[in-house]
mmCIF file of C-alpha atoms and ligand atoms in Angstrom:
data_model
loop_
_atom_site.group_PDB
_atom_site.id
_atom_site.type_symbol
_atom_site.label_atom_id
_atom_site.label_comp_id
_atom_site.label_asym_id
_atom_site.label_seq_id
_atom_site.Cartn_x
_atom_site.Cartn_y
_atom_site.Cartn_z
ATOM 1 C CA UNK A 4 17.117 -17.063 -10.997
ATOM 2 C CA UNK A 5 20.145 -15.080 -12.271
ATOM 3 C CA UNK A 6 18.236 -14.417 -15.819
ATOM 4 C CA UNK A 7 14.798 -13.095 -13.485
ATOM 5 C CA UNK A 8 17.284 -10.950 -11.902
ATOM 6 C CA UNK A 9 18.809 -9.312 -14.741
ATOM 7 C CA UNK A 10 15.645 -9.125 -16.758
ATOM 8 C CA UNK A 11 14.498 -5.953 -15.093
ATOM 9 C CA UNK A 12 17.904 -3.858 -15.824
ATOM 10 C CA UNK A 13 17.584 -5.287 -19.381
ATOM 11 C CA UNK A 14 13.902 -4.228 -19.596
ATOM 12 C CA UNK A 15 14.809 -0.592 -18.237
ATOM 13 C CA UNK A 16 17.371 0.132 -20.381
ATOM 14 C CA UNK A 17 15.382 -1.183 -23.358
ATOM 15 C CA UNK A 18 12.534 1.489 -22.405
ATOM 16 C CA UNK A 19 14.593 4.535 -21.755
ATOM 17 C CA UNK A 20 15.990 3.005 -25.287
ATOM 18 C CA UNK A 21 12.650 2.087 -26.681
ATOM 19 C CA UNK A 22 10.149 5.281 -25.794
ATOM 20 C CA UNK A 23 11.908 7.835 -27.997
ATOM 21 C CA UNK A 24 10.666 4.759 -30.590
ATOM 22 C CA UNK A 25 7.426 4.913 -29.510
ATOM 23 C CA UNK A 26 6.989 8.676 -29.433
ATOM 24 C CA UNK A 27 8.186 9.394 -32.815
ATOM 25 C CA UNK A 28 6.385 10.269 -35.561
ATOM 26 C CA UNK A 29 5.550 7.011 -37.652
ATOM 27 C CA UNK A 30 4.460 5.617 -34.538
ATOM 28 C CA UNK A 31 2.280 8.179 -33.325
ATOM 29 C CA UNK A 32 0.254 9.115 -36.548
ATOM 30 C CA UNK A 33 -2.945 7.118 -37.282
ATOM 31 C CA UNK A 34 -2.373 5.907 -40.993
ATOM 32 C CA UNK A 35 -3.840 7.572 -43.811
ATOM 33 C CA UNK A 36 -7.363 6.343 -44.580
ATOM 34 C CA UNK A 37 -5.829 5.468 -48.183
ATOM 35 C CA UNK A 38 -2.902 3.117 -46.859
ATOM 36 C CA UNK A 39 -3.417 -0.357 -46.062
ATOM 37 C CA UNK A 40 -1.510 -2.021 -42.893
ATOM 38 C CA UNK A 41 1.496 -2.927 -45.244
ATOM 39 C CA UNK A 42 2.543 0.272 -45.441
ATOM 40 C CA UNK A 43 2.110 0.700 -41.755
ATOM 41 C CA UNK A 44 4.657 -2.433 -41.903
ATOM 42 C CA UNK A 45 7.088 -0.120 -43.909
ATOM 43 C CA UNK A 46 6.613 2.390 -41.926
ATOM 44 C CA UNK A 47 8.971 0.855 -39.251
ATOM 45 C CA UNK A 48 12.504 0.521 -40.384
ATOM 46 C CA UNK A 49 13.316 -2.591 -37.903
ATOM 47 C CA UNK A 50 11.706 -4.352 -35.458
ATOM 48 C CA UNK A 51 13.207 -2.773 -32.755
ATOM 49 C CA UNK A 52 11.202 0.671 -33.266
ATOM 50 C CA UNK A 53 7.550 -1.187 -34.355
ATOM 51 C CA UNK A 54 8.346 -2.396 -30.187
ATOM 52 C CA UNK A 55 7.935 -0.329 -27.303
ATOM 53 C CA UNK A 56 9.008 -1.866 -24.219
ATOM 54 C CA UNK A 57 7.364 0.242 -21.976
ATOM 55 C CA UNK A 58 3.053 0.756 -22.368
ATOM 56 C CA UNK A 59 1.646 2.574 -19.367
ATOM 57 C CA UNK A 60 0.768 1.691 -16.139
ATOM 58 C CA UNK A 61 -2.160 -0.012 -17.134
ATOM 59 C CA UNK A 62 -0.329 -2.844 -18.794
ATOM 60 C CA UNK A 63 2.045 -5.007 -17.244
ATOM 61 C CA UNK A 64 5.474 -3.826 -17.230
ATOM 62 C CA UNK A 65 6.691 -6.738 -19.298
ATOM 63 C CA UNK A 66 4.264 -6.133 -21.919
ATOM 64 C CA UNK A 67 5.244 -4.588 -25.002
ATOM 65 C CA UNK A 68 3.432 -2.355 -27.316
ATOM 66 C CA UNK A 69 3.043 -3.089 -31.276
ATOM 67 C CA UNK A 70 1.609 -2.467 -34.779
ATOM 68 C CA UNK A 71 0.927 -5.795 -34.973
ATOM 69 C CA UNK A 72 -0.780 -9.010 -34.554
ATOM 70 C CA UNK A 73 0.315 -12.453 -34.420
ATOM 71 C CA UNK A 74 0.089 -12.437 -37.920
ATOM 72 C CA UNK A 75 -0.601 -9.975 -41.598
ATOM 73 C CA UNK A 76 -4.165 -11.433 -41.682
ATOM 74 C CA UNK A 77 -5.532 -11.147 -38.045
ATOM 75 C CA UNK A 78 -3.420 -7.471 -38.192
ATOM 76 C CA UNK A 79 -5.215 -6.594 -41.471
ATOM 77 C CA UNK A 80 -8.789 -7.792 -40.368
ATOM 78 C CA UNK A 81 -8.256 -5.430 -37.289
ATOM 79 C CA UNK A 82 -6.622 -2.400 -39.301
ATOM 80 C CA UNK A 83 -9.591 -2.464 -41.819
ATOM 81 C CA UNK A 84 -12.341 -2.359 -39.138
ATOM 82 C CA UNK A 85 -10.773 0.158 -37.142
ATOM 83 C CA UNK A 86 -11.182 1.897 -40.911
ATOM 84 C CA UNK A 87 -14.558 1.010 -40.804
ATOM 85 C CA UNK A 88 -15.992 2.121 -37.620
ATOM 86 C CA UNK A 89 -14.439 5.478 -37.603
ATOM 87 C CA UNK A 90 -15.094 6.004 -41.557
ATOM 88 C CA UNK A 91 -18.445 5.322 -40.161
ATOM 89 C CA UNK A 92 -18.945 8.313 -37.779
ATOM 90 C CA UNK A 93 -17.271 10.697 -40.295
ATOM 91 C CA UNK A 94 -14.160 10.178 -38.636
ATOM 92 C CA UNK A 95 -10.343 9.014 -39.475
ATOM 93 C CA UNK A 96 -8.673 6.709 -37.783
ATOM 94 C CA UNK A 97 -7.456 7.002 -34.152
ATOM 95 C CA UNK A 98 -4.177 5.364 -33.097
ATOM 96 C CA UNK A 99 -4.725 1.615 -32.953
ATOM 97 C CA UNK A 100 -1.909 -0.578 -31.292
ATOM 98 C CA UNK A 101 -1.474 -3.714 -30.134
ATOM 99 C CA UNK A 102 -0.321 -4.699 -26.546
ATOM 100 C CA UNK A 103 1.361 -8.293 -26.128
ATOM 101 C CA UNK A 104 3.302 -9.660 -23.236
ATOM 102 C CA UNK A 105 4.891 -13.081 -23.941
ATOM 103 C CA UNK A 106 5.741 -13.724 -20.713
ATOM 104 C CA UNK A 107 2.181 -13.434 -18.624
ATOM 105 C CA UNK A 108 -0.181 -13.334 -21.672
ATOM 106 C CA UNK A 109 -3.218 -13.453 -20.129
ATOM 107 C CA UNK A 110 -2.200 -9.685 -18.538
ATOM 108 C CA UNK A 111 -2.988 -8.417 -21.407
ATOM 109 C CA UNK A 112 -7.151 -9.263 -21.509
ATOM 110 C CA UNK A 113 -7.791 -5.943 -22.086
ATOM 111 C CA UNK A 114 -9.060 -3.072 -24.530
ATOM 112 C CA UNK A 115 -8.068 0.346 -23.318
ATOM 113 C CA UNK A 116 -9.582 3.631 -25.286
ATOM 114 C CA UNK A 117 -7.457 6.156 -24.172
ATOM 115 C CA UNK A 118 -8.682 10.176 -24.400
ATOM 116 C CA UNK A 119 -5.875 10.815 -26.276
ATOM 117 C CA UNK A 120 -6.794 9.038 -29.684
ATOM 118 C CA UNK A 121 -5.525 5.984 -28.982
ATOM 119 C CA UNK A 122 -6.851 2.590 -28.620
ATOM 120 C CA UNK A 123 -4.874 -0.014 -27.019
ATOM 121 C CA UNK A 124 -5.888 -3.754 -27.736
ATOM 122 C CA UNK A 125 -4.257 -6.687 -26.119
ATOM 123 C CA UNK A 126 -3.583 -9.691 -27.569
ATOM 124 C CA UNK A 127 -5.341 -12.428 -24.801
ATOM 125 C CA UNK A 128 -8.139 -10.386 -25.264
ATOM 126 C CA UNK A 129 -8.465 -10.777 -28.982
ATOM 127 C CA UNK A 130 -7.267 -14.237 -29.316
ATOM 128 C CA UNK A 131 -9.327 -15.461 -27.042
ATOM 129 C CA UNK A 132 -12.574 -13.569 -28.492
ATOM 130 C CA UNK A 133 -11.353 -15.072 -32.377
ATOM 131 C CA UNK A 134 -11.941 -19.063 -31.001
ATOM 132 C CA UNK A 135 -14.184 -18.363 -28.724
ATOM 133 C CA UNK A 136 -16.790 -16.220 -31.177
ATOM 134 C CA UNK A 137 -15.029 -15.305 -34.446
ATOM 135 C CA UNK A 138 -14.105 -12.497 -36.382
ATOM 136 C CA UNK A 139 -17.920 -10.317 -35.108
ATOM 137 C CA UNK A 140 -16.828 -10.524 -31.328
ATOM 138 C CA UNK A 141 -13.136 -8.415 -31.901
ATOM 139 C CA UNK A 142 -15.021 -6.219 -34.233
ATOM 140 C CA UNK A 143 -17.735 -5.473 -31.810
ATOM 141 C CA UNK A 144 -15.636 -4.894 -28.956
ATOM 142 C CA UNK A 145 -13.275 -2.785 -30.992
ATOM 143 C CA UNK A 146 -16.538 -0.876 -32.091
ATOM 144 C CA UNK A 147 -17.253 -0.607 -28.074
ATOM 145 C CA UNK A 148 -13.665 1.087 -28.043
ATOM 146 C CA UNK A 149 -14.318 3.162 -30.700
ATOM 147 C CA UNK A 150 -17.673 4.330 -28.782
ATOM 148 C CA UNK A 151 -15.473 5.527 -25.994
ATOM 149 C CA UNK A 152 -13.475 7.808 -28.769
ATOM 150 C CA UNK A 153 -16.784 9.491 -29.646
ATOM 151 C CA UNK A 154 -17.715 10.037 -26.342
ATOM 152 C CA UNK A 155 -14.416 12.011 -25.567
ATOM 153 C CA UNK A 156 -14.559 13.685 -29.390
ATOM 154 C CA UNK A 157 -18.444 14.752 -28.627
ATOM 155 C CA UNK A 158 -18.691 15.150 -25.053
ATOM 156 C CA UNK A 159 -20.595 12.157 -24.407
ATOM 157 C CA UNK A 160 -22.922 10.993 -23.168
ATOM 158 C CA UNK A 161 -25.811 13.033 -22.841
ATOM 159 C CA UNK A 162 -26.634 11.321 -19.127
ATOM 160 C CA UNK A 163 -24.506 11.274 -16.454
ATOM 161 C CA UNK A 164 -24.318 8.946 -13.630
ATOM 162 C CA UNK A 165 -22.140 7.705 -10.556
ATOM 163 C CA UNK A 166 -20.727 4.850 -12.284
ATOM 164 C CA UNK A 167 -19.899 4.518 -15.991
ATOM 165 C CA UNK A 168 -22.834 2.479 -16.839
ATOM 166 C CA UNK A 169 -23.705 5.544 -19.298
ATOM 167 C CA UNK A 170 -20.672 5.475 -21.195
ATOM 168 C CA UNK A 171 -20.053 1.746 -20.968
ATOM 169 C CA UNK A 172 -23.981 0.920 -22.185
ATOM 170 C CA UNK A 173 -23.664 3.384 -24.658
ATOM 171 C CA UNK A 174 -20.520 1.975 -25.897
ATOM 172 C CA UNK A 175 -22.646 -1.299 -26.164
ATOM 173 C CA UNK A 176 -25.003 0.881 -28.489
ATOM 174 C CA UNK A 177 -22.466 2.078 -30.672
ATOM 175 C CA UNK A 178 -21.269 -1.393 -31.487
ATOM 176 C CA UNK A 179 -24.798 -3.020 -31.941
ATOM 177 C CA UNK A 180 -25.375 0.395 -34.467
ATOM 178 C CA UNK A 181 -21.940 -0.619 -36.210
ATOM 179 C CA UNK A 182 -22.553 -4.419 -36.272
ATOM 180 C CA UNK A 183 -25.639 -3.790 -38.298
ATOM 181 C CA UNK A 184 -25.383 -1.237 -40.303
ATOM 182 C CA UNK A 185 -24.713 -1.410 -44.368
ATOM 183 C CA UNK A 186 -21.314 0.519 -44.162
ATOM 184 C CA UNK A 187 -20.051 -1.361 -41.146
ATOM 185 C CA UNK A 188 -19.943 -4.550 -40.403
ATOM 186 C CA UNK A 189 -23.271 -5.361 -42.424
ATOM 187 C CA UNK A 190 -24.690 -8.095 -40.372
ATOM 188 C CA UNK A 191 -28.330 -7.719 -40.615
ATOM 189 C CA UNK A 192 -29.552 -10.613 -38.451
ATOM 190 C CA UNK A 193 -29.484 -10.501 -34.988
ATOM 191 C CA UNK A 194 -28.607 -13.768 -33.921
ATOM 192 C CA UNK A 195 -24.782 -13.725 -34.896
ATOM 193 C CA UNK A 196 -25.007 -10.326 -33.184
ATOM 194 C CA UNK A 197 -26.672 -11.753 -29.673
ATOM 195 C CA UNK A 198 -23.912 -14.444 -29.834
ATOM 196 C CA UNK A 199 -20.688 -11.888 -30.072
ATOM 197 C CA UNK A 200 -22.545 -9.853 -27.072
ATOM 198 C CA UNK A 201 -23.046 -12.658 -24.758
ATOM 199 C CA UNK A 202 -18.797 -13.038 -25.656
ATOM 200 C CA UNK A 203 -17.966 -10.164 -25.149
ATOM 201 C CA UNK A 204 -20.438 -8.867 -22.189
ATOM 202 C CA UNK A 205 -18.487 -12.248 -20.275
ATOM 203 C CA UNK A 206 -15.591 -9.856 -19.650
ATOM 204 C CA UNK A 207 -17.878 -6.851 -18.223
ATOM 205 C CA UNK A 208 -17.692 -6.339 -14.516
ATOM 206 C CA UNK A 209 -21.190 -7.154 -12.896
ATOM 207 C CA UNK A 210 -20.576 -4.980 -9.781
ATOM 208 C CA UNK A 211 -23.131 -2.378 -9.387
ATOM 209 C CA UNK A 212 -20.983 -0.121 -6.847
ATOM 210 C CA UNK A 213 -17.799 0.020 -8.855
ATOM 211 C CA UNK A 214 -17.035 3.233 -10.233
ATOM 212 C CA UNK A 215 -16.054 0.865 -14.017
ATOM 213 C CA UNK A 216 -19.399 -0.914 -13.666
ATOM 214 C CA UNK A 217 -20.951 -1.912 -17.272
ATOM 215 C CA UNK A 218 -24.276 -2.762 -16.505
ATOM 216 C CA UNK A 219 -25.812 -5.843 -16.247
ATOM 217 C CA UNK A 220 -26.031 -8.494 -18.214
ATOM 218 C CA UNK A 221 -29.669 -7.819 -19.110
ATOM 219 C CA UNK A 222 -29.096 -4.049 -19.161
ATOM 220 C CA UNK A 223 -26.387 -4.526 -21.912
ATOM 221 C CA UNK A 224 -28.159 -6.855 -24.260
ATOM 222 C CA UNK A 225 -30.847 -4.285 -24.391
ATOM 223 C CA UNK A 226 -28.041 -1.780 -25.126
ATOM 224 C CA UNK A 227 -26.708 -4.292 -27.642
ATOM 225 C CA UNK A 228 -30.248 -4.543 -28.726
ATOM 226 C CA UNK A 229 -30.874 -1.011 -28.573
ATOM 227 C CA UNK A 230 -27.795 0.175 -30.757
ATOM 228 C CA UNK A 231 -29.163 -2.628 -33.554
ATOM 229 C CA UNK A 232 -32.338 -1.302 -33.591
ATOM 230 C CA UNK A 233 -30.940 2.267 -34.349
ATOM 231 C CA UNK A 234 -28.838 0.999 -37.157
ATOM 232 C CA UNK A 235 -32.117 0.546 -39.439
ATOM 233 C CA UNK A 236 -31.530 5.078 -39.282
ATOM 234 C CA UNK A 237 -27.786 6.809 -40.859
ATOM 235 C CA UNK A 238 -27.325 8.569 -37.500
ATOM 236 C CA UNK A 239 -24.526 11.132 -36.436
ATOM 237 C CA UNK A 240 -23.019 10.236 -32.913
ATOM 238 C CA UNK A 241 -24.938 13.145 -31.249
ATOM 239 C CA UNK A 242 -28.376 12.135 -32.927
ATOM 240 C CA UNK A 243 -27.446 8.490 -31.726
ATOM 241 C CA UNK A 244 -27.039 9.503 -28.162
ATOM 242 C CA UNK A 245 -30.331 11.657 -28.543
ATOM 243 C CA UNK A 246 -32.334 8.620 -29.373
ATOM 244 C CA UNK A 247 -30.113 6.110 -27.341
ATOM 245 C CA UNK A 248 -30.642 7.085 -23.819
ATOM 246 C CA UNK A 249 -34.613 8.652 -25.265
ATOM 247 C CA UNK A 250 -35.083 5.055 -25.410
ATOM 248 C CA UNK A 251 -32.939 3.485 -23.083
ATOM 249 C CA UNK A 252 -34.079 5.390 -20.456
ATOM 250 C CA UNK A 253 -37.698 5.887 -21.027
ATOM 251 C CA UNK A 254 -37.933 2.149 -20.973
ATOM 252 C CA UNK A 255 -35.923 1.702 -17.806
ATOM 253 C CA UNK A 256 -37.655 4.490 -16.108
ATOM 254 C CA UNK A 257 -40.891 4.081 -17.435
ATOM 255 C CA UNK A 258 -41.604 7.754 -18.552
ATOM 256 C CA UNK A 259 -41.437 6.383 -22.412
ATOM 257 C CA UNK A 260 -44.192 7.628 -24.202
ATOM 258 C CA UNK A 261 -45.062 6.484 -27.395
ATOM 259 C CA UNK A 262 -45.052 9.675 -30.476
ATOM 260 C CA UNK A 263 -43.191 11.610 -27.941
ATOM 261 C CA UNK A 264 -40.005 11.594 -29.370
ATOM 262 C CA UNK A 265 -41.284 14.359 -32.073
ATOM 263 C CA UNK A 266 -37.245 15.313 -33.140
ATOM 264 C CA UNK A 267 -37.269 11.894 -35.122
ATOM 265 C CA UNK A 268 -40.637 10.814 -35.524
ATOM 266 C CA UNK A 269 -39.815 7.890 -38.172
ATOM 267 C CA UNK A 270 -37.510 6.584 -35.711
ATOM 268 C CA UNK A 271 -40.101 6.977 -33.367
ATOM 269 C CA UNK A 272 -42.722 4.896 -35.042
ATOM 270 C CA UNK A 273 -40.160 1.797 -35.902
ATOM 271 C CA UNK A 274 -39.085 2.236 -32.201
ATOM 272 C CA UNK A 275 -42.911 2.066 -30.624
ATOM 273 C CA UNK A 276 -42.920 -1.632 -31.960
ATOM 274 C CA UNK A 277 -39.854 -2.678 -29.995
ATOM 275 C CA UNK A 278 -40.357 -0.684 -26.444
ATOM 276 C CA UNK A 279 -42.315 -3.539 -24.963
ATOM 277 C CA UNK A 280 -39.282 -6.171 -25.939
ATOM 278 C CA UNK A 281 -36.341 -3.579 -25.219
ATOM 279 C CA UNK A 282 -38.304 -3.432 -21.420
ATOM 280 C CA UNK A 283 -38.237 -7.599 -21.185
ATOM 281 C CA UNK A 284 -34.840 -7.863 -22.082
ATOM 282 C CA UNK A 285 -34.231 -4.967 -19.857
ATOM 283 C CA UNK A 286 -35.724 -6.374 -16.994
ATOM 284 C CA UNK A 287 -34.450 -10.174 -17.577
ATOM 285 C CA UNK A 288 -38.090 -11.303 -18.821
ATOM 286 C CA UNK A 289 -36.451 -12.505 -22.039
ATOM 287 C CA UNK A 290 -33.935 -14.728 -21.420
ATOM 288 C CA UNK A 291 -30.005 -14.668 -22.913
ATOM 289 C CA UNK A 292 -31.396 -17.678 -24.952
ATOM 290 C CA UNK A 293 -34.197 -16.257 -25.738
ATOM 291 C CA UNK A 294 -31.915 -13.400 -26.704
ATOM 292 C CA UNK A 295 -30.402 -14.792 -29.420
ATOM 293 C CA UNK A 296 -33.528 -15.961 -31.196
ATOM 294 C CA UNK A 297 -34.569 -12.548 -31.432
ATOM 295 C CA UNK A 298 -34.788 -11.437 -35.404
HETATM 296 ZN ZN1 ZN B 13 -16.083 0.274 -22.265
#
């Protein structure tokens, strides 16, 4: 009891100690795209500075904010996609930090993309997502994060609604378009791809009302789906969202009409032989088994 008592006045002074730490320079710039995560190691003369003990207020207070994973080769496998997916969209890297809280780890199940450049991505989440799927299920939900950095860089998305089912199903797109494409994580079957989503789409809310809501399930895997699809076509984030939510919502709403989408007719005619599956999975005809068959 004494030591719960005096943890609190330790913790304060350590983050009225600590945020000057975290604010300074070497912790606030993104590394160069030519330095690997060593040097983001040397960056930080002692441990005390790579640590802030204070995050925000929406991570615990306990939980402490770092360059690093539990170790150089789960850090490194995280540094280098975060490399990926922006070098992807033309971009450098934003600010990616790690969020662990040893004494209530599960608080920190969470990915946060923050409008300022940052992403913030907790350790439960991504240790959890490693044994339960493997390496593809931290790199597509890091490429989900990284959807909500183009969406602030580019003033996405195009369509606005109540909720952010928008932004969080075309966050889903993003990471289907990274997962398959050449330059990214170059996973050209679908299957492996199906099996990270129905991961990952596990910690999506499922309430329609709630101003966070993601979708449903079925309305994600076509998203998923959707975003894999579009990765056969080198697309900018604008031209993604064009054809994204053409297609997305054409199918949900019905108004899709095939040769209609005249700005990218190629797309167009490698799309018209998917509509009638992106509407099935849409509408839960094609099951989350079924799902993962899909080539
Ligand atoms: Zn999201």
């Amino acid at each position: 009891m004494k030591v719960n008592f005096k943890f609190p006045l330790l913790a304060g002074a350590l983050a009225v100690f600590s945020l000057s730490a975290c604010n300074d320079d070497s912790m606030e710039n993104p590394a160069l795209p030519e330095q690997q995560t060593e040097n983001a190691k040397i960056d930080q003369p002692n441990a005390l500075e790579k640590v802030c003990y204070y995050v925000d207020q929406y991570w615990s207070s306990s939980s402490v904010l770092t360059t690093s994973l539990q170790n150089s080769t789960d850090t490194n496998f995280m540094n280098s996609q975060m490399t990926k997916i922006a070098s992807l969209w033309g971009r450098s890297n934003p600010t990616l930090r790690f969020v662990n809280d040893p004494s209530n780890f599960n608080s920190t199940y969470n990915a946060i993309s923050y409008s300022t450049g940052k992403i913030y991505y907790g350790y439960a989440i991504y240790y959890d997502a490693k044994s339960k799927g493997g390496d593809i299920v931290n790199a597509m939900i890091l490429a989900h994060e990284y959807g909500h950095q183009l969406q602030y860089i580019f003033g996405l998305p195009s369509v606005s609604e109540s909720t952010a089912r928008p932004n969080e199903l075309e966050a889903d797109g993003f990471a289907g378009y990274y997962l398959r494409r050449p330059n990214g994580y170059n996973q050209s079957s679908f299957a492996q791809i199906a099996a990270a989503y129905e991961f990952a789409q596990s910690i999506g809310d499922y309430q329609t009302t709630s101003p966070g809501h993601h979708g449903t399930p079925p309305q994600r895997r076509s998203a998923v789906r959707l975003g894999f699809l579009l990765g056969q076509y080198d697309l900018s984030a604008s031209a993604f969202d064009y054809n994204f939510f053409y297609y997305y919502q054409g199918v949900l709403n019905g108004t899709y009409k095939m040769g209609k989408n005249s700005q990218y007719p190629e797309i167009d005619a490698y799309m018209s032989q998917y509509i009638d599956e992106l509407k099935k999975i849409q509408n839960g005809e094609i099951s989350a088994e079924e799902f993962k068959q899909l080539k």
